[in-house]
Amino acid sequence: MFKRLAEAGAAVAITVDGKRVECRAGDTVAAALIAADIDHCRTTPVTGAPRAPYCLMGVCFECLVSVDGVGSRQGCLVPVREGMAVETQIGKREAGR
Amino acid sequence: MNASDLSPAYDLVVIGGGPAGLAAAALAARAGLSTVLFDENPGVGGQIYRAIASSPVKDRAILGEDYWAGVELAAEAGASGASIVTGATVWSLDPSRLVGVSIAGKARLIQAGRVIIATGSLERPFPIPGWTLPGVMSAGGAQTLLKAQGLVPGGRSVMAGGGPLLWLLAAQILRAGGKIDAILDTTPRVNWLRALGHLPDFVLSPYFSKGLRLLREVRARVRVIRVDRLEAVGDDKLREVVFAAGDAEWRMPADLLLLHRGVVPNVNLATAAGVAHAWNERQLCFEPVLDEDFNSSVAGIAVAGDGAGIAGGTAAAERGRIAAIAAVRALKPEAAVPDLQTIRQNLQREAMGRAFLDALNRPAVSFRQPQGDTIVCRCEEVTAKQVRDTADLGCEGPNQMKAFLRCGMGPCQGRLCGLTVTELIAAQRGTTPAEVGYYRLRPPVKPITLSELASLPITEVERKAVER
Amino acid sequence: MAASDYDVAVVGGGLVGVATAWGLAREGCRVVVLDEGDRAVRASRGNFALVWVQSKGLGLPEYAGWTIRSSNAWGGFAQTLKEETGLDVSFQRPGGFHLALSEKELEARATILKRLHNQPGIVDYKTEIMERSQVAKMLPDIGPEVVGGSFCPLDGHVNSLRLFRTLHTAIKARGVTYLPSHRVETITKDGGEFRLGTVQGEIRAGKVALAAGNANMRLAPMVGLEAPMRPERGQIVVTERLRPFLNHPVVTLRQTDEGTVMIGDSKEESIDPAGLTLGVSATEAERAVRQFPLLANVNVVRTWSAIRVMTQDGFPIYDESETHPGAFTVCCHSGVTLAANHALAVAPMIARGALEKSLVAPFSARRFHVQAAG
């Protein structure tokens, strides 16, 4: 869906649902998912519909994902870090995770 | 900076690091106020100057000179002595100017002598059928991806809506080598007639020549189709965009649909702080009631930038300066400040041409007041029909509506449904949005964890109110 | 509005008012509900949604029996509403807990329960003090600081916001006229009927039922009744939606059918509905995390404060006017718990025109004078 301009930052690797995803320094988690062509980042807690990042500026809460074991993080506000473990969030969040 | 590194109190707390916040913090800190600026993003700049210090887009022509004007603003703030804290989410503000902020999962309460809310604008909700599908994104979101990460649409991409930002983004995407298959212009034809009266003023404004150049640049390379119906269609993600003008309907396969039709003030924090708001019929949104120094109805709390009513990035910086001068005069009257009249004149100049843009870009009723199963509240998946039916039940306003349907109760706290719900109730009741009103908002205006909330200071009286 | 257009005017469109209105409509009455607007101070949008029995009745043993009657009727009430509207208010009665975070709290709890159940004439119902290990069998996620609690099998909960919507849907379907933004300013009796003056004109009805919460204090004297109230503020913290983890409601913490966790319940003297005290929310959050540590990093999405409808002694007031026959008060704190009674017991009495002494005599406001004299 999106392609990267040549000048992007240094390579950083994270995992998404256990799979390695290459991204760049300066990416947020939401941007990294989009750049990797990952269709959706969560399913809703109401009907289970798939959702993807929408506003990328912290207001819509569509990009909620689990980051390093903590659920419901706004992916567009969290910069990627080497080795970060991102998981898509399926339906309602599990308490304690 | 960690939450524990913050001082317990500052003369001035500025919330938001876009042009208004940066300019305000720079001026106030230079005048000697102890100043802290909080922004929840990884870097300052707000939306207009997003990633101004870190953008991988090095070819200045792609984003344009208006973008790069932000470099100086950010540098001034950085050198001013203000503490600039990014990754800091303000989730509470009360009338006593106690500011609740979270940094890296730790919450603090900070006492402010004065507060300038500079939380800017957000894109007006655009509730068309299918707008929740993956593959449908706000144009502002795509612009953030370009500015901050150097990502441009590369697949089958369609843009739809109207307003200056849509055209600017289209030009930026094209300059960056991105791909746009079509622009679906939802501007009603009648808007051109309505805007005509404001044309002389517009022609004299800087928007005129810039706007014309942008339109020419984009129209030369992308097919522009005027539409009055629009739908995103897909199962688990966007497959095609369906649009119609009059009786003719087209279907266009697409991977990406970028929606935009203007911006509106982000009122959540100011509303939760108790700031009085009023309906602006020209811009179809609620905005805070402010005096000429941008002071709100709550003592010591000002709102500057587009959060004070939409006026654009350059005006935002001037408004931030005016609000900062008011803060300096209140707390440190002896300090030297820049000449207020010059700033007011600059601001006045920026207002030229806005009436034309507002009239031209006023979204059609059909795109503001959806029908049937179109989702209005994305978080709680509440449809237009549910809102309309519940209004018919005698539900007069958004607060009873929220109780009945949960619209506005999800994590976004009404940011993406509030205006739609208000307008739908007004339409259904045959009254005005001003009469219907808006959601009553309460802290936290952004979610914090239960343990962050639990970590806040508790007085004996407060404890006894619970432990009985 | 022509005279006698309505048999009964219900003043108040909250849970007490609409439950009563629904019950009246079922009795064949032509009913109008007069309500305030969207920004009304409204306990029905701020309550904790328990259908609760344990602890009820200390100081007025008949209140325990009245509460249990409603609790027992609730299942059928919810089922009828579902049949009429298609909406499920998610009533559940799995039994509920009070949790103690110290031996002192547990002792205090045991003392209260002993005093409650030792009262002469109180209906026999079971509330059990449980050790930590017993509680843990039913609530496996409790934290190490929980020393025990009390459990009552009659306790339950409901989705009270959906109940509110369901009752509004149900009264509309039954032809009740609902008039929002009709705050009642005056009530007079003229000839055989009541005239209710509102900002939007006069409404006439044969009878009037005052179900306006704390505003009953203002309205009741207009028809020779009284409703001594002492409103208080409560605050609630609500989390994001979570997968089900809690099988029983706790008096201060429950998981809704939608997945959110509601955490309460504070009592403050302030009656400013806009005010919110962060330290109170913090205390509630702190206790919630100690009770259920797995909630520590769950997101809070909302907090709110609401004004409790509270009579001066905390017990309901049901009265009929001697000077203005046909005027009634229906006034209580527990609009959710007692909704079944209001719909199925109180409304029929009002429809017939007289309260049954055997059922509600102990709840007359006359009790305040007896106490004052004594």
Coordinates of N, CA and C in Angstrom, one line a residue, chain B residues 209-389:
Chain B
S209 N -3.0 32.5 -4.3 CA -2.0 32.1 -5.3 C -1.5 30.7 -5.0
K210 N -1.3 30.4 -3.7 CA -0.8 29.1 -3.3 C -1.8 28.1 -3.7
G211 N -3.1 28.4 -3.4 CA -4.2 27.4 -3.7 C -4.3 27.1 -5.2
L212 N -4.2 28.2 -6.0 CA -4.3 28.0 -7.4 C -3.2 27.1 -7.9
R213 N -2.0 27.4 -7.5 CA -0.8 26.7 -7.9 C -1.0 25.2 -7.6
L214 N -1.4 24.9 -6.3 CA -1.6 23.5 -5.9 C -2.6 22.8 -6.8
L215 N -3.8 23.5 -7.0 CA -4.8 22.9 -7.8 C -4.3 22.5 -9.2
R216 N -3.6 23.5 -9.8 CA -3.0 23.2 -11.1 C -2.1 22.1 -11.1
E217 N -1.2 22.1 -10.1 CA -0.2 21.0 -10.0 C -0.8 19.6 -9.9
V218 N -1.9 19.5 -9.1 CA -2.5 18.2 -8.9 C -3.3 17.8 -10.1
R219 N -4.2 18.8 -10.6 CA -5.1 18.5 -11.7 C -4.4 18.1 -13.0
A220 N -3.1 18.6 -13.1 CA -2.4 18.2 -14.3 C -2.0 16.7 -14.3
R221 N -2.0 16.1 -13.1 CA -1.5 14.8 -13.1 C -2.5 13.7 -12.6
V222 N -3.6 14.2 -12.0 CA -4.5 13.2 -11.4 C -5.9 13.5 -11.9
R223 N -6.7 12.5 -12.2 CA -8.1 12.7 -12.6 C -8.9 13.1 -11.3
V224 N -9.6 14.2 -11.5 CA -10.4 14.7 -10.4 C -11.9 14.5 -10.8
I225 N -12.7 13.8 -9.9 CA -14.1 13.6 -10.3 C -14.9 14.2 -9.1
R226 N -15.9 15.0 -9.5 CA -16.8 15.5 -8.5 C -17.9 14.4 -8.2
V227 N -18.1 14.2 -6.9 CA -19.0 13.1 -6.5 C -20.0 13.6 -5.4
D228 N -21.1 13.0 -5.3 CA -22.0 13.4 -4.2 C -22.4 12.2 -3.4
R229 N -21.9 11.0 -3.8 CA -22.0 9.8 -2.9 C -20.7 9.1 -2.9
L230 N -20.4 8.4 -1.8 CA -19.1 7.8 -1.6 C -19.2 6.6 -0.7
E231 N -18.6 5.5 -1.0 CA -18.7 4.4 -0.2 C -17.4 3.5 -0.3
A232 N -16.9 3.1 0.8 CA -15.8 2.1 0.8 C -16.3 0.7 0.9
V233 N -15.9 -0.1 0.0 CA -16.5 -1.5 0.0 C -15.4 -2.5 0.1
G234 N -15.7 -3.5 1.0 CA -14.7 -4.6 1.1 C -15.2 -5.6 2.2
D235 N -14.6 -6.7 2.3 CA -15.0 -7.6 3.4 C -14.1 -7.4 4.6
D236 N -12.9 -8.0 4.6 CA -12.0 -7.8 5.7 C -11.1 -6.5 5.5
K237 N -11.1 -6.0 4.3 CA -10.4 -4.8 4.0 C -10.9 -4.1 2.8
L238 N -10.5 -2.9 2.5 CA -11.0 -2.2 1.4 C -10.7 -2.9 0.1
R239 N -11.7 -3.1 -0.8 CA -11.5 -3.7 -2.1 C -11.8 -2.7 -3.2
E240 N -12.9 -1.9 -3.0 CA -13.2 -0.9 -4.0 C -13.8 0.3 -3.4
V241 N -13.7 1.4 -4.2 CA -14.4 2.6 -3.8 C -15.6 2.8 -4.8
V242 N -16.8 3.0 -4.2 CA -17.9 3.2 -5.0 C -18.4 4.7 -4.9
F243 N -18.6 5.3 -6.0 CA -19.0 6.7 -5.9 C -20.0 7.1 -7.0
A244 N -20.7 8.1 -6.8 CA -21.7 8.5 -7.7 C -21.8 10.0 -7.8
A245 N -22.2 10.4 -9.0 CA -22.6 11.8 -9.2 C -23.9 11.8 -9.9
G246 N -24.9 12.4 -9.3 CA -26.2 12.3 -9.9 C -26.7 10.9 -10.0
D247 N -27.1 10.4 -11.2 CA -27.6 9.0 -11.3 C -26.5 8.0 -11.7
A248 N -25.4 8.5 -12.1 CA -24.3 7.6 -12.5 C -23.4 7.1 -11.4
E249 N -23.1 5.8 -11.4 CA -22.3 5.2 -10.3 C -21.1 4.6 -10.9
W250 N -20.0 4.7 -10.2 CA -18.7 4.1 -10.7 C -18.2 3.2 -9.5
R251 N -17.4 2.2 -9.9 CA -16.7 1.4 -8.9 C -15.3 1.4 -9.3
M252 N -14.4 1.6 -8.4 CA -13.0 1.7 -8.7 C -12.2 0.8 -7.7
P253 N -11.5 -0.2 -8.2 CA -10.8 -1.1 -7.3 C -9.7 -0.3 -6.6
A254 N -9.5 -0.5 -5.3 CA -8.5 0.3 -4.6 C -7.9 -0.4 -3.4
D255 N -6.7 -0.1 -3.0 CA -6.1 -0.6 -1.8 C -6.1 0.4 -0.7
L256 N -6.2 1.6 -1.1 CA -6.1 2.7 -0.1 C -7.1 3.8 -0.5
L257 N -7.9 4.2 0.5 CA -8.7 5.4 0.4 C -8.4 6.4 1.5
L258 N -8.0 7.6 1.0 CA -7.6 8.6 2.0 C -8.8 9.7 2.0
L259 N -9.3 9.9 3.2 CA -10.5 10.7 3.4 C -10.1 12.0 4.1
H260 N -10.7 13.1 3.6 CA -10.4 14.4 4.3 C -11.5 15.4 3.9
R261 N -12.0 16.1 4.8 CA -12.8 17.3 4.5 C -12.8 18.3 5.6
G262 N -11.5 18.7 5.8 CA -11.3 19.8 6.8 C -11.0 19.4 8.2
V263 N -10.6 20.4 9.0 CA -10.3 20.1 10.4 C -11.2 20.9 11.3
V264 N -11.3 20.4 12.5 CA -12.1 21.0 13.6 C -11.3 21.0 14.9
P265 N -11.6 22.0 15.8 CA -10.8 22.0 17.0 C -11.0 20.7 17.8
N266 N -9.8 20.3 18.4 CA -9.8 19.2 19.3 C -10.2 19.7 20.7
V267 N -11.5 19.5 21.1 CA -12.0 20.2 22.3 C -11.9 19.4 23.5
N268 N -11.4 18.1 23.5 CA -11.6 17.2 24.6 C -11.0 17.8 25.9
L269 N -9.7 18.2 25.9 CA -9.1 18.6 27.1 C -9.7 19.9 27.7
A270 N -9.9 20.9 26.8 CA -10.5 22.1 27.2 C -11.9 21.9 27.8
T271 N -12.7 21.0 27.1 CA -14.1 20.7 27.6 C -14.0 20.1 29.0
A272 N -13.1 19.1 29.1 CA -13.0 18.4 30.4 C -12.5 19.4 31.5
A273 N -11.8 20.4 31.2 CA -11.3 21.4 32.1 C -12.4 22.4 32.5
G274 N -13.5 22.3 31.8 CA -14.7 23.2 32.2 C -14.7 24.4 31.3
V275 N -13.9 24.5 30.3 CA -13.9 25.7 29.4 C -15.2 25.7 28.6
A276 N -15.9 26.9 28.6 CA -17.2 27.0 27.9 C -16.9 27.0 26.4
H277 N -17.7 26.3 25.7 CA -17.6 26.2 24.2 C -18.9 26.7 23.5
A278 N -18.8 27.1 22.3 CA -20.0 27.5 21.6 C -19.9 26.9 20.1
W279 N -21.1 26.8 19.6 CA -21.2 26.3 18.2 C -20.8 27.3 17.2
N280 N -19.9 27.0 16.3 CA -19.6 27.9 15.2 C -20.3 27.4 13.9
E281 N -21.3 28.1 13.5 CA -22.1 27.6 12.4 C -21.4 27.7 11.1
R282 N -20.4 28.7 11.0 CA -19.7 28.9 9.7 C -18.7 27.7 9.5
Q283 N -18.1 27.2 10.6 CA -17.2 26.1 10.5 C -17.8 24.8 11.0
L284 N -19.0 24.8 11.4 CA -19.7 23.6 11.8 C -19.0 22.8 12.8
C285 N -18.6 23.5 13.9 CA -17.9 22.8 15.0 C -18.1 23.6 16.3
F286 N -17.8 22.9 17.4 CA -17.7 23.6 18.7 C -16.3 24.2 18.8
E287 N -16.2 25.4 19.4 CA -14.9 26.0 19.7 C -15.0 26.7 21.0
P288 N -13.9 26.9 21.7 CA -13.9 27.5 23.0 C -14.3 29.0 22.9
V289 N -15.0 29.5 23.9 CA -15.3 30.9 24.0 C -14.1 31.6 24.6
L290 N -13.5 32.6 23.9 CA -12.3 33.2 24.3 C -12.3 34.7 24.2
D291 N -11.5 35.3 25.0 CA -11.3 36.8 24.8 C -10.2 37.1 23.8
E292 N -9.8 38.3 23.6 CA -8.9 38.7 22.5 C -7.5 38.2 22.8
D293 N -7.2 37.8 24.1 CA -5.9 37.3 24.5 C -6.0 35.7 24.6
F294 N -7.1 35.2 24.1 CA -7.3 33.7 24.1 C -7.5 33.1 25.5
N295 N -7.9 34.0 26.4 CA -8.3 33.5 27.7 C -9.6 32.8 27.6
S296 N -9.8 31.7 28.3 CA -11.1 31.0 28.3 C -11.9 31.4 29.5
S297 N -13.1 30.7 29.6 CA -14.0 31.0 30.7 C -13.4 30.6 32.0
V298 N -12.3 29.8 32.0 CA -11.7 29.3 33.3 C -10.5 30.1 33.5
A299 N -10.4 30.7 34.7 CA -9.3 31.6 35.0 C -8.0 31.0 34.9
G300 N -7.1 31.6 34.2 CA -5.7 31.1 34.0 C -5.5 30.1 32.9
I301 N -6.6 29.7 32.3 CA -6.5 28.7 31.2 C -6.8 29.4 29.9
A302 N -5.8 29.4 28.9 CA -6.0 30.0 27.6 C -6.0 28.8 26.6
V303 N -6.6 29.1 25.5 CA -6.6 28.1 24.4 C -6.0 28.8 23.1
A304 N -4.9 28.3 22.6 CA -4.3 29.0 21.4 C -4.2 28.0 20.3
G305 N -3.9 28.5 19.1 CA -3.8 27.6 17.9 C -5.2 27.2 17.4
D306 N -5.2 26.1 16.5 CA -6.4 25.7 15.9 C -7.4 25.2 16.9
G307 N -7.0 24.8 18.1 CA -7.9 24.4 19.1 C -8.8 25.6 19.5
A308 N -8.4 26.8 19.2 CA -9.2 28.0 19.5 C -10.2 28.3 18.4
G309 N -10.2 27.5 17.4 CA -11.0 27.8 16.2 C -10.1 27.8 15.0
I310 N -10.5 27.2 13.9 CA -9.6 26.9 12.8 C -9.1 28.2 12.1
A311 N -7.8 28.4 12.1 CA -7.3 29.6 11.4 C -6.0 29.3 10.7
G312 N -5.4 28.0 10.9 CA -4.2 27.7 10.2 C -3.0 27.8 11.0
G313 N -1.9 27.2 10.5 CA -0.6 27.1 11.2 C 0.1 28.4 11.5
T314 N 0.1 29.3 10.6 CA 0.8 30.6 10.8 C 0.1 31.4 11.9
A315 N -1.2 31.4 11.8 CA -2.1 32.1 12.8 C -1.9 31.5 14.1
A316 N -1.7 30.1 14.1 CA -1.6 29.4 15.4 C -0.4 29.9 16.2
A317 N 0.7 30.1 15.5 CA 1.9 30.6 16.2 C 1.6 32.0 16.8
E318 N 1.0 32.9 16.0 CA 0.7 34.2 16.5 C -0.2 34.2 17.7
R319 N -1.2 33.3 17.6 CA -2.2 33.2 18.8 C -1.4 32.7 20.0
G320 N -0.5 31.7 19.8 CA 0.3 31.2 20.9 C 1.1 32.4 21.6
R321 N 1.6 33.3 20.7 CA 2.4 34.4 21.3 C 1.5 35.3 22.1
I322 N 0.3 35.6 21.5 CA -0.6 36.5 22.3 C -1.0 35.9 23.6
A323 N -1.3 34.6 23.6 CA -1.6 33.9 24.9 C -0.4 33.9 25.9
A324 N 0.8 33.8 25.3 CA 1.9 33.8 26.2 C 2.2 35.2 26.8
I325 N 2.0 36.2 26.0 CA 2.2 37.6 26.5 C 1.2 37.8 27.6
A326 N 0.0 37.3 27.5 CA -1.0 37.5 28.6 C -0.5 36.8 29.8
A327 N 0.1 35.6 29.6 CA 0.6 34.8 30.8 C 1.7 35.6 31.5
V328 N 2.6 36.1 30.7 CA 3.7 36.9 31.2 C 3.2 38.1 32.0
R329 N 2.3 38.8 31.3 CA 1.8 40.1 32.0 C 1.1 39.7 33.3
A330 N 0.5 38.5 33.4 CA -0.2 38.2 34.6 C 0.7 37.8 35.7
L331 N 1.8 37.1 35.3 CA 2.7 36.5 36.4 C 4.0 37.3 36.6
K332 N 4.4 38.1 35.6 CA 5.7 38.8 35.7 C 5.6 40.0 34.9
P333 N 4.8 41.0 35.4 CA 4.4 42.2 34.6 C 5.6 43.0 34.2
E334 N 6.7 42.9 34.9 CA 7.9 43.7 34.6 C 8.7 43.2 33.5
A335 N 8.4 41.9 33.0 CA 9.3 41.3 32.0 C 9.0 42.0 30.6
A336 N 10.0 42.1 29.8 CA 9.9 42.6 28.4 C 9.2 41.6 27.5
V337 N 8.3 42.0 26.7 CA 7.6 41.1 25.8 C 7.6 41.8 24.4
P338 N 7.5 41.0 23.3 CA 7.4 41.6 22.0 C 6.1 42.5 21.9
D339 N 6.1 43.3 20.9 CA 5.0 44.2 20.7 C 3.7 43.5 20.3
L340 N 2.7 43.7 21.1 CA 1.5 42.9 21.0 C 0.7 43.4 19.7
Q341 N 0.8 44.7 19.4 CA 0.0 45.2 18.3 C 0.5 44.6 16.9
T342 N 1.9 44.5 16.8 CA 2.4 43.9 15.6 C 1.9 42.4 15.4
I343 N 1.9 41.7 16.6 CA 1.4 40.3 16.5 C -0.1 40.3 16.1
R344 N -0.8 41.2 16.7 CA -2.3 41.2 16.3 C -2.5 41.5 14.9
Q345 N -1.7 42.4 14.3 CA -1.8 42.7 12.9 C -1.4 41.5 12.0
N346 N -0.4 40.8 12.4 CA 0.0 39.6 11.7 C -1.2 38.6 11.7
L347 N -1.8 38.5 12.8 CA -2.9 37.6 13.0 C -4.1 38.0 12.1
Q348 N -4.3 39.2 12.1 CA -5.4 39.7 11.3 C -5.2 39.4 9.8
R349 N -4.0 39.6 9.4 CA -3.6 39.3 8.0 C -3.9 37.9 7.6
E350 N -3.6 37.0 8.6 CA -3.8 35.6 8.4 C -5.3 35.2 8.2
A351 N -6.2 36.0 8.8 CA -7.6 35.7 8.8 C -8.2 36.0 7.4
M352 N -7.4 36.8 6.6 CA -7.9 37.1 5.3 C -8.1 35.8 4.4
G353 N -9.2 35.7 3.8 CA -9.4 34.6 2.9 C -10.0 33.4 3.6
R354 N -10.1 33.4 4.9 CA -10.6 32.2 5.6 C -12.1 32.0 5.3
A355 N -12.8 33.2 5.2 CA -14.3 33.1 5.0 C -14.6 32.4 3.6
F356 N -13.8 32.7 2.6 CA -13.9 32.0 1.3 C -13.7 30.5 1.5
L357 N -12.6 30.2 2.2 CA -12.3 28.7 2.3 C -13.4 28.0 3.1
D358 N -13.8 28.7 4.2 CA -14.9 28.0 5.0 C -16.2 27.8 4.1
A359 N -16.5 28.8 3.3 CA -17.7 28.6 2.5 C -17.5 27.6 1.4
L360 N -16.4 27.6 0.8 CA -16.1 26.6 -0.3 C -16.0 25.2 0.2
N361 N -15.5 25.0 1.4 CA -15.2 23.7 1.9 C -16.2 23.2 2.9
R362 N -17.3 23.9 3.0 CA -18.4 23.4 3.9 C -18.9 22.1 3.4
P363 N -18.7 21.0 4.3 CA -19.1 19.7 3.8 C -20.7 19.6 3.6
A364 N -21.0 18.8 2.6 CA -22.5 18.6 2.3 C -23.1 17.9 3.5
V365 N -24.4 18.2 3.6 CA -25.2 17.5 4.7 C -25.1 16.0 4.6
S366 N -25.1 15.5 3.4 CA -25.1 14.0 3.3 C -23.8 13.4 3.8
F367 N -22.7 14.2 3.8 CA -21.5 13.6 4.4 C -21.3 13.9 5.8
R368 N -22.2 14.7 6.4 CA -22.1 15.0 7.8 C -23.2 14.2 8.6
Q369 N -24.3 13.9 8.0 CA -25.4 13.3 8.7 C -25.8 12.0 8.0
P370 N -25.0 10.9 8.3 CA -25.2 9.7 7.5 C -26.5 9.0 7.9
Q371 N -26.8 8.0 7.1 CA -28.0 7.3 7.2 C -27.7 5.8 7.4
G372 N -28.8 5.1 7.9 CA -28.7 3.6 7.9 C -27.6 3.0 8.7
D373 N -27.0 2.0 8.2 CA -26.0 1.2 8.9 C -24.6 1.8 9.0
T374 N -24.5 3.0 8.4 CA -23.1 3.6 8.4 C -22.7 3.8 9.9
I375 N -21.5 3.4 10.2 CA -21.0 3.5 11.6 C -20.7 5.0 11.9
V376 N -21.3 5.4 13.0 CA -21.0 6.8 13.5 C -19.9 6.8 14.6
C377 N -20.1 5.9 15.6 CA -19.1 5.8 16.6 C -18.3 4.6 16.3
R378 N -17.0 4.8 15.9 CA -16.1 3.7 15.5 C -15.8 2.8 16.7
C379 N -15.6 3.4 17.9 CA -15.1 2.6 19.0 C -16.2 1.6 19.4
E380 N -17.4 2.1 19.5 CA -18.5 1.2 20.0 C -19.4 0.7 18.9
E381 N -19.1 1.0 17.7 CA -19.8 0.5 16.5 C -21.3 0.8 16.6
V382 N -21.6 2.1 16.8 CA -23.0 2.5 16.8 C -23.3 3.2 15.4
T383 N -24.4 2.8 14.9 CA -24.8 3.3 13.6 C -25.6 4.5 13.6
A384 N -25.7 5.1 12.4 CA -26.5 6.3 12.2 C -28.0 6.1 12.5
K385 N -28.4 4.9 12.1 CA -29.9 4.6 12.3 C -30.1 4.5 13.8
Q386 N -29.2 3.8 14.5 CA -29.4 3.7 16.0 C -29.5 5.1 16.6
V387 N -28.6 6.0 16.2 CA -28.7 7.4 16.8 C -30.0 8.1 16.4
R388 N -30.4 7.9 15.2 CA -31.6 8.6 14.7 C -32.8 8.0 15.5
D389 N -32.9 6.7 15.5 CA -34.0 6.0 16.2 C -34.1 6.4 17.7

